[in-house]
Structure formats: structure tokens, C-alpha cells
Amino acid sequence: MGSQGLARRAGGFMTAATAIEGAMRGLKGVILGVANNRSIAYGIAKAVRAAGAEVALTFQGEALEKRVRPLAADLGAQVLGHCDVTDGATIDAVFEEARKLWGGIDFVVHCIAFADKDQLTGRYIETTEENFTKSLMISCYSFTAIAQRAEKLMNNGGAMLTLTYYGAEKWMPHYNVMGVAKAALEASVRYLAADLGRQNIRVNAISAGPIKTLAASGIGDFRYILRWNEFNSPLRRTVTTEEVGQSAVYLLSPMSLGVTGEILHVDAGYHIVGMKHPDAPDINVGNAGA
Ligand code: NAD
């Protein structure tokens, strides 16, 4: 949805582009996790560019390189190269590229998660040791690994941001090991925030509501989860990657200089809900639709 659509949804209050224009002018940063134009990382990259920042992207492997390069060209973003967080040398390499490009950075955005698809359905108790270790490594530890590299390039303070989900706080169907990984990720946001605060580096997370992306398509009954949120969130809809991008601009820009260690819910208010709304239609997995 374009900014006009967003403005309509916001009651014509202000267009999204007007709201953030210039908010990040002069800032430079790295965004990891663009897979395609549906990625939350892409929504953030677009918003951050609209706010005036310079951006560099990474990609995971050759297949995604073919998607990421044209998207970067459209955005006017740099491409730092291949980064697979299971291989620390590739993390070093892309941050070295960022150093060569700019000398230092002001922000980093981590939009990376992985769990074996077979275990994103059914019972958490079935999680294997191998899947647990890999999921926690990629979905949680990688943010700390990236923070280690980014810290060295943030000589004038900075902002770090990661993406989490409500399944960290409450049980969600099929989210399983990802819920455990996101809980650990949210705890790491707090520990990193405390470690880096003296250097004026802020560390925050956005807890996004469900959005149909490549990663989300691996979660069992995802359509049902989307529909349930649409019917039961206070705003009676789900959120867009553009909206997550707008909130990312807030957390990455001087608009939030006093904010760190925070988990900001961008979920149409779903996290305050305790029960199905009496007006919400009854749906089941079968009739949840597209
Ligand atoms: P996506 O599939 O577009 O992005 C996931 C990214 O993770 C991809 O770019 C992929 O390349 C990257 N990745 C996976 N393993 C990696 C590895 N070993 N090394 C480097 N990169 C790796 O999906 P998305 O939904 O935009 O996911 C981005 C983040 O948002 C994830 O952390 C996800 O958990 C989180 N999130 C998503 C939703 C949702 O409903 N889509 C909701 C809340 C939070």
C-alpha cells in the first residue's frame, strides 16, 4: 500500500512520507535481511531512505543476490555483499565493506530469523537439539554477533534494531522454537542496551504483527493467524511492512534519543487483547481464506 493508502487508513492525518521526511538525513546504516520486496527489512529500507538516510544492504547467498541487487538499485542503496550469519567471516566481511564505504555507521537493522519448517507446526516439545541450536543461533545470537561488529563502527553513538514477535511473550500456535528464540532475542536487546548505553548506542526491537512474508509462510496455519489478528486487533486489521518501516525510523532517528532497551509493538494493538472480540466472526483454519 502506498503512502496515500496509509494516509487514508490513518484518517488523512498525515501522509507517511511527510511524517518522516528528513528525520534521518546525514545518517548511514546497514540493513540485513532483505529477501524480496515483501521483506520487513525492505519496508524498513524504504522508510529509512525516505527519511533521508544512506543505506547498505546485504544478501544471503546467490539466489537472493539476484533479488536484492535490483531492489537496492531502486532504493538508491549500496550492496555490501553476501552475509550468512552462521559464518562469522561473512559478517566481518560486510562490516569491513561498510567501514571502507563510510568509515563509520549510525545504525544497523537485523531482520533475520530461521527455524526448520517441519518444526513450525504441531508441538514445541518435538523440537530437536539440532533445530533448537540452529534456530537460536540464527534468530538470536546473530543479533549479538552483528552488534559486536557494528559497535566498532559507531564512533558517534548509534542505534541498533531487531525484529521480534508476540510469540516471545505468549504461546502462539505453531511458533514453537521461534517463540523461545524471540524471548532470548528480546532479553539480548536489554543486555546489549545496558552494555552499549555509555557509548550512546541505543538498542531496541520492534514486535511486528503477522505479515505475509517468505519467512512467515513457513509457519503452520499462517492465514488463520493473519485473519485472527485482522478480526481481533484494536485497529481491526493487520500491519504493513511500510508501517513497520515508519516505526523503525522513529527508533533509528533522533526522534527516540531517550529510548533504549525497548520492545515496541507495531501490531495494530493486538498485544493488549485478552480475548476474542464478541463482534469478531467465528473462523476456523478451514475458512480463514487467503
Ligand atoms: P523474510 O523471509 O523476508 O526475511 C527473513 C530473512 O532472514 C531473509 O532475508 C533471509 O535471508 C534471512 N536469513 C535467514 N537465515 C539467515 C542466515 N543464516 N544468514 C543471513 N540471513 C539469514 O521474512 P520477514 O518476515 O521479513 O522476517 C524478518 C524478521 O521479522 C525476522 O526476524 C522475523 O522473525 C521477524 N518478524 C516477522 C513477522 C511476520 O509476520 N512476517 C512478524 C514479527 C517478526
XYZ file of C-alpha atoms and ligand atoms in Angstrom:
334
model
C 0.000 0.000 0.000
C 1.362 3.453 -0.923
C 1.560 6.458 1.330
C -1.823 7.678 0.077
C -3.432 4.463 1.205
C -1.738 4.730 4.557
C -2.916 8.309 4.944
C -6.470 7.192 4.182
C -6.191 4.482 6.786
C -4.809 6.981 9.272
C -7.864 9.179 8.679
C -5.936 11.556 6.389
C -3.965 12.746 9.422
C -0.628 12.991 7.622
C 0.983 11.127 4.776
C 3.634 8.675 5.849
C 6.245 10.357 3.673
C 5.575 13.792 5.209
C 5.820 12.373 8.703
C 9.376 11.098 8.330
C 10.892 13.366 5.700
C 14.414 14.387 6.677
C 14.260 12.602 10.059
C 17.396 10.594 9.243
C 19.239 12.980 6.940
C 23.013 12.515 7.248
C 22.772 9.080 8.908
C 24.262 5.925 7.387
C 23.496 2.331 8.185
C 23.391 -1.350 7.327
C 20.174 -3.348 6.920
C 20.434 -7.150 6.976
C 17.580 -9.461 5.959
C 16.138 -8.310 2.641
C 14.991 -11.423 0.746
C 12.448 -9.779 -1.590
C 10.087 -6.799 -1.802
C 7.788 -8.327 0.824
C 10.525 -8.491 3.458
C 10.133 -6.382 6.574
C 13.772 -5.354 6.009
C 12.741 -3.928 2.627
C 9.887 -1.933 4.209
C 12.391 -0.554 6.708
C 14.954 0.224 3.989
C 12.317 2.147 2.011
C 11.211 4.179 5.028
C 14.747 4.910 6.130
C 15.645 6.098 2.610
C 12.509 8.270 2.554
C 13.717 9.745 5.838
C 16.962 10.763 4.105
C 19.414 8.131 5.370
C 22.057 6.325 3.335
C 21.597 2.577 3.376
C 23.645 -0.515 2.584
C 22.086 -3.971 2.228
C 23.459 -7.496 2.450
C 22.135 -10.695 0.903
C 22.249 -14.350 1.910
C 23.611 -16.384 -0.996
C 23.492 -16.073 -4.760
C 19.785 -16.801 -5.173
C 18.858 -13.807 -3.014
C 21.579 -11.643 -4.552
C 19.524 -11.646 -7.777
C 16.565 -10.236 -5.864
C 18.440 -7.835 -3.608
C 20.608 -6.046 -6.204
C 17.686 -4.642 -8.271
C 15.813 -3.671 -5.089
C 18.916 -1.853 -3.834
C 19.246 -0.059 -7.182
C 15.604 1.109 -6.964
C 16.163 2.343 -3.442
C 19.457 4.046 -4.199
C 21.109 1.769 -1.624
C 24.573 0.208 -1.594
C 25.128 -3.562 -1.513
C 27.853 -4.776 0.854
C 27.848 -8.434 -0.209
C 26.965 -11.917 0.984
C 26.350 -12.426 4.686
C 25.331 -15.740 6.209
C 25.267 -15.296 9.970
C 26.264 -18.929 10.535
C 29.661 -17.948 9.069
C 31.259 -15.206 11.177
C 33.814 -14.408 8.452
C 30.988 -13.205 6.183
C 29.709 -10.883 8.949
C 33.246 -9.487 9.346
C 33.496 -9.036 5.576
C 30.304 -6.991 5.146
C 31.114 -4.713 8.083
C 34.613 -4.244 6.661
C 32.923 -3.177 3.406
C 30.797 -0.701 5.386
C 33.949 0.687 7.020
C 35.617 1.124 3.634
C 32.482 2.781 2.254
C 31.691 5.230 5.033
C 34.344 4.985 7.770
C 31.601 4.617 10.394
C 27.874 3.876 10.675
C 24.983 5.321 12.665
C 22.534 2.415 12.649
C 22.145 -1.287 11.981
C 18.933 -3.249 11.411
C 18.743 -7.031 11.942
C 15.770 -8.746 10.264
C 16.986 -12.338 10.326
C 15.332 -15.499 11.612
C 15.296 -19.174 10.762
C 13.776 -22.399 12.061
C 13.284 -25.745 10.373
C 9.864 -25.533 8.693
C 8.916 -29.058 9.785
C 9.063 -27.902 13.383
C 6.949 -24.757 12.878
C 3.843 -26.862 13.130
C 2.496 -29.069 15.882
C 4.070 -29.306 19.317
C 7.102 -27.421 20.657
C 8.069 -30.458 22.685
C 9.132 -32.245 19.486
C 11.963 -29.711 18.815
C 15.259 -31.456 18.172
C 18.527 -30.361 19.726
C 19.909 -29.618 16.269
C 16.963 -27.413 15.254
C 16.946 -25.676 18.641
C 20.650 -24.843 18.387
C 20.443 -23.654 14.776
C 17.276 -21.587 15.341
C 18.683 -19.856 18.410
C 21.995 -19.245 16.660
C 20.477 -17.644 13.561
C 17.466 -15.938 15.148
C 19.014 -14.751 18.407
C 22.804 -14.945 18.654
C 23.295 -13.378 15.226
C 21.986 -10.049 16.576
C 24.715 -10.082 19.233
C 27.309 -11.109 16.620
C 26.216 -8.191 14.432
C 26.195 -5.801 17.409
C 29.832 -6.750 18.099
C 30.849 -5.675 14.604
C 28.571 -2.625 14.456
C 29.786 -1.279 17.824
C 33.279 -0.866 16.372
C 31.900 1.366 13.587
C 29.643 3.511 15.817
C 32.103 6.110 16.997
C 29.473 8.828 17.488
C 26.787 6.727 19.143
C 24.141 4.939 17.131
C 21.038 2.794 17.037
C 20.570 -0.952 16.664
C 17.238 -2.547 15.856
C 15.950 -6.105 15.612
C 12.575 -7.676 14.800
C 10.611 -9.829 17.200
C 7.099 -11.252 17.569
C 4.476 -11.577 20.313
C 5.143 -15.334 20.343
C 8.113 -14.408 22.589
C 5.705 -13.296 25.311
C 2.747 -15.659 24.934
C 2.149 -19.077 23.456
C 1.177 -18.923 19.787
C 0.096 -21.881 17.663
C 2.997 -23.433 15.721
C 5.513 -20.694 16.622
C 7.332 -23.203 18.836
C 11.128 -22.854 18.900
C 10.846 -19.392 17.293
C 8.958 -18.214 20.384
C 11.825 -19.388 22.561
C 14.366 -17.782 20.217
C 12.462 -14.467 20.186
C 12.236 -14.472 24.009
C 16.032 -14.854 24.110
C 16.394 -12.157 21.442
C 14.265 -9.735 23.493
C 16.408 -10.450 26.568
C 19.527 -9.813 24.484
C 18.106 -6.402 23.465
C 18.077 -5.463 27.155
C 21.589 -6.772 27.838
C 23.034 -5.112 24.742
C 21.272 -1.846 25.626
C 22.927 -1.878 29.062
C 26.350 -2.739 27.622
C 26.272 -0.069 24.913
C 24.429 2.781 26.632
C 27.605 4.555 27.776
C 28.667 4.906 24.154
C 25.273 6.405 23.373
C 24.371 3.365 21.291
C 20.677 2.541 21.683
C 19.324 -0.985 21.186
C 15.635 -1.635 20.550
C 13.263 -4.113 18.937
C 10.026 -3.879 17.028
C 7.497 -6.600 17.795
C 5.633 -6.706 14.493
C 2.187 -8.176 13.985
C 1.898 -11.029 11.459
C 2.754 -10.086 7.841
C 2.761 -12.434 4.860
C 6.475 -12.752 4.026
C 8.713 -15.592 2.872
C 9.736 -16.478 6.442
C 6.134 -16.294 7.704
C 4.930 -18.701 5.027
C 6.831 -21.437 6.903
C 4.603 -21.067 9.979
C 1.704 -23.510 10.214
C -1.838 -22.102 9.674
C -0.395 -18.633 8.979
C -3.516 -17.466 7.113
C -5.605 -18.283 10.142
C -3.212 -16.293 12.354
C -3.453 -13.308 9.961
C -7.246 -13.462 9.903
C -7.499 -13.789 13.670
C -5.380 -10.651 14.089
C -7.420 -8.828 11.470
C -10.657 -9.518 13.332
C -9.408 -9.108 16.883
C -6.746 -6.373 16.958
C -7.979 -2.985 18.246
C -7.385 -1.403 14.800
C -9.269 -4.353 13.209
C -6.560 -5.026 10.651
C -3.013 -6.282 10.338
C 0.022 -4.065 9.778
C 2.112 -3.466 6.648
C 5.874 -3.523 6.155
C 5.565 0.221 5.413
C 4.124 0.793 8.876
C 6.906 -1.220 10.493
C 9.318 0.936 8.462
C 7.787 4.154 9.832
C 8.245 2.943 13.400
C 11.781 1.830 12.589
C 12.553 5.414 11.524
C 11.391 6.550 14.959
C 13.694 4.070 16.725
C 16.692 4.709 14.453
C 16.462 8.503 14.304
C 16.951 11.344 16.818
C 13.156 11.174 17.420
C 13.878 8.476 20.027
C 17.152 9.636 21.608
C 15.882 8.780 25.096
C 14.666 5.284 24.187
C 16.714 2.102 24.605
C 16.083 -1.500 25.638
C 12.514 -1.113 24.373
C 10.276 -3.643 22.626
C 7.879 -1.522 20.564
C 4.737 -3.338 19.430
C 3.738 -2.443 15.862
C 0.840 -4.849 15.686
C -2.371 -2.784 15.345
C -2.602 -3.099 19.149
C -3.062 -6.869 19.222
C -0.801 -7.347 22.278
C -3.295 -5.610 24.595
C -6.098 -8.019 23.720
C -7.071 -10.694 26.231
C -9.938 -12.391 24.421
C -11.717 -12.704 21.112
C -13.927 -9.679 20.431
C -17.639 -10.563 20.645
C -18.163 -8.835 17.242
C -15.405 -10.834 15.558
C -16.705 -13.591 13.303
C -16.005 -17.175 14.223
C -13.326 -18.516 11.943
C -11.529 -21.793 11.798
C -8.449 -22.979 9.962
C -10.570 -24.165 7.053
C -12.475 -20.913 6.398
C -9.658 -18.447 7.233
C -9.325 -17.701 3.491
C -6.403 -16.131 1.684
P 11.869 -12.651 5.142
O 11.844 -14.089 4.721
O 11.597 -11.644 4.122
O 13.253 -12.310 5.847
C 13.990 -13.253 6.609
C 15.451 -13.001 6.304
O 16.290 -13.792 7.145
C 15.813 -13.343 4.842
O 16.332 -12.210 4.188
C 16.886 -14.406 4.997
O 17.894 -14.310 4.007
C 17.438 -14.068 6.376
N 18.197 -15.182 6.931
C 17.749 -16.407 7.351
N 18.796 -17.164 7.722
C 19.921 -16.405 7.545
C 21.308 -16.631 7.709
N 21.784 -17.817 8.143
N 22.186 -15.621 7.446
C 21.720 -14.423 6.983
N 20.428 -14.162 6.777
C 19.536 -15.139 7.052
O 10.808 -12.563 6.346
P 10.417 -11.380 7.366
O 9.088 -11.769 7.880
O 10.614 -10.064 6.751
O 11.455 -11.601 8.548
C 12.301 -10.583 9.069
C 12.277 -10.607 10.584
O 10.992 -10.168 11.037
C 12.511 -11.976 11.219
O 13.304 -11.817 12.368
C 11.110 -12.391 11.604
O 11.087 -13.336 12.667
C 10.559 -11.057 12.046
N 9.088 -10.974 12.178
C 8.295 -11.345 11.146
C 6.915 -11.277 11.289
C 5.995 -11.688 10.170
O 4.820 -11.982 10.419
N 6.453 -11.720 8.933
C 6.356 -10.805 12.487
C 7.210 -10.427 13.521
C 8.581 -10.518 13.366
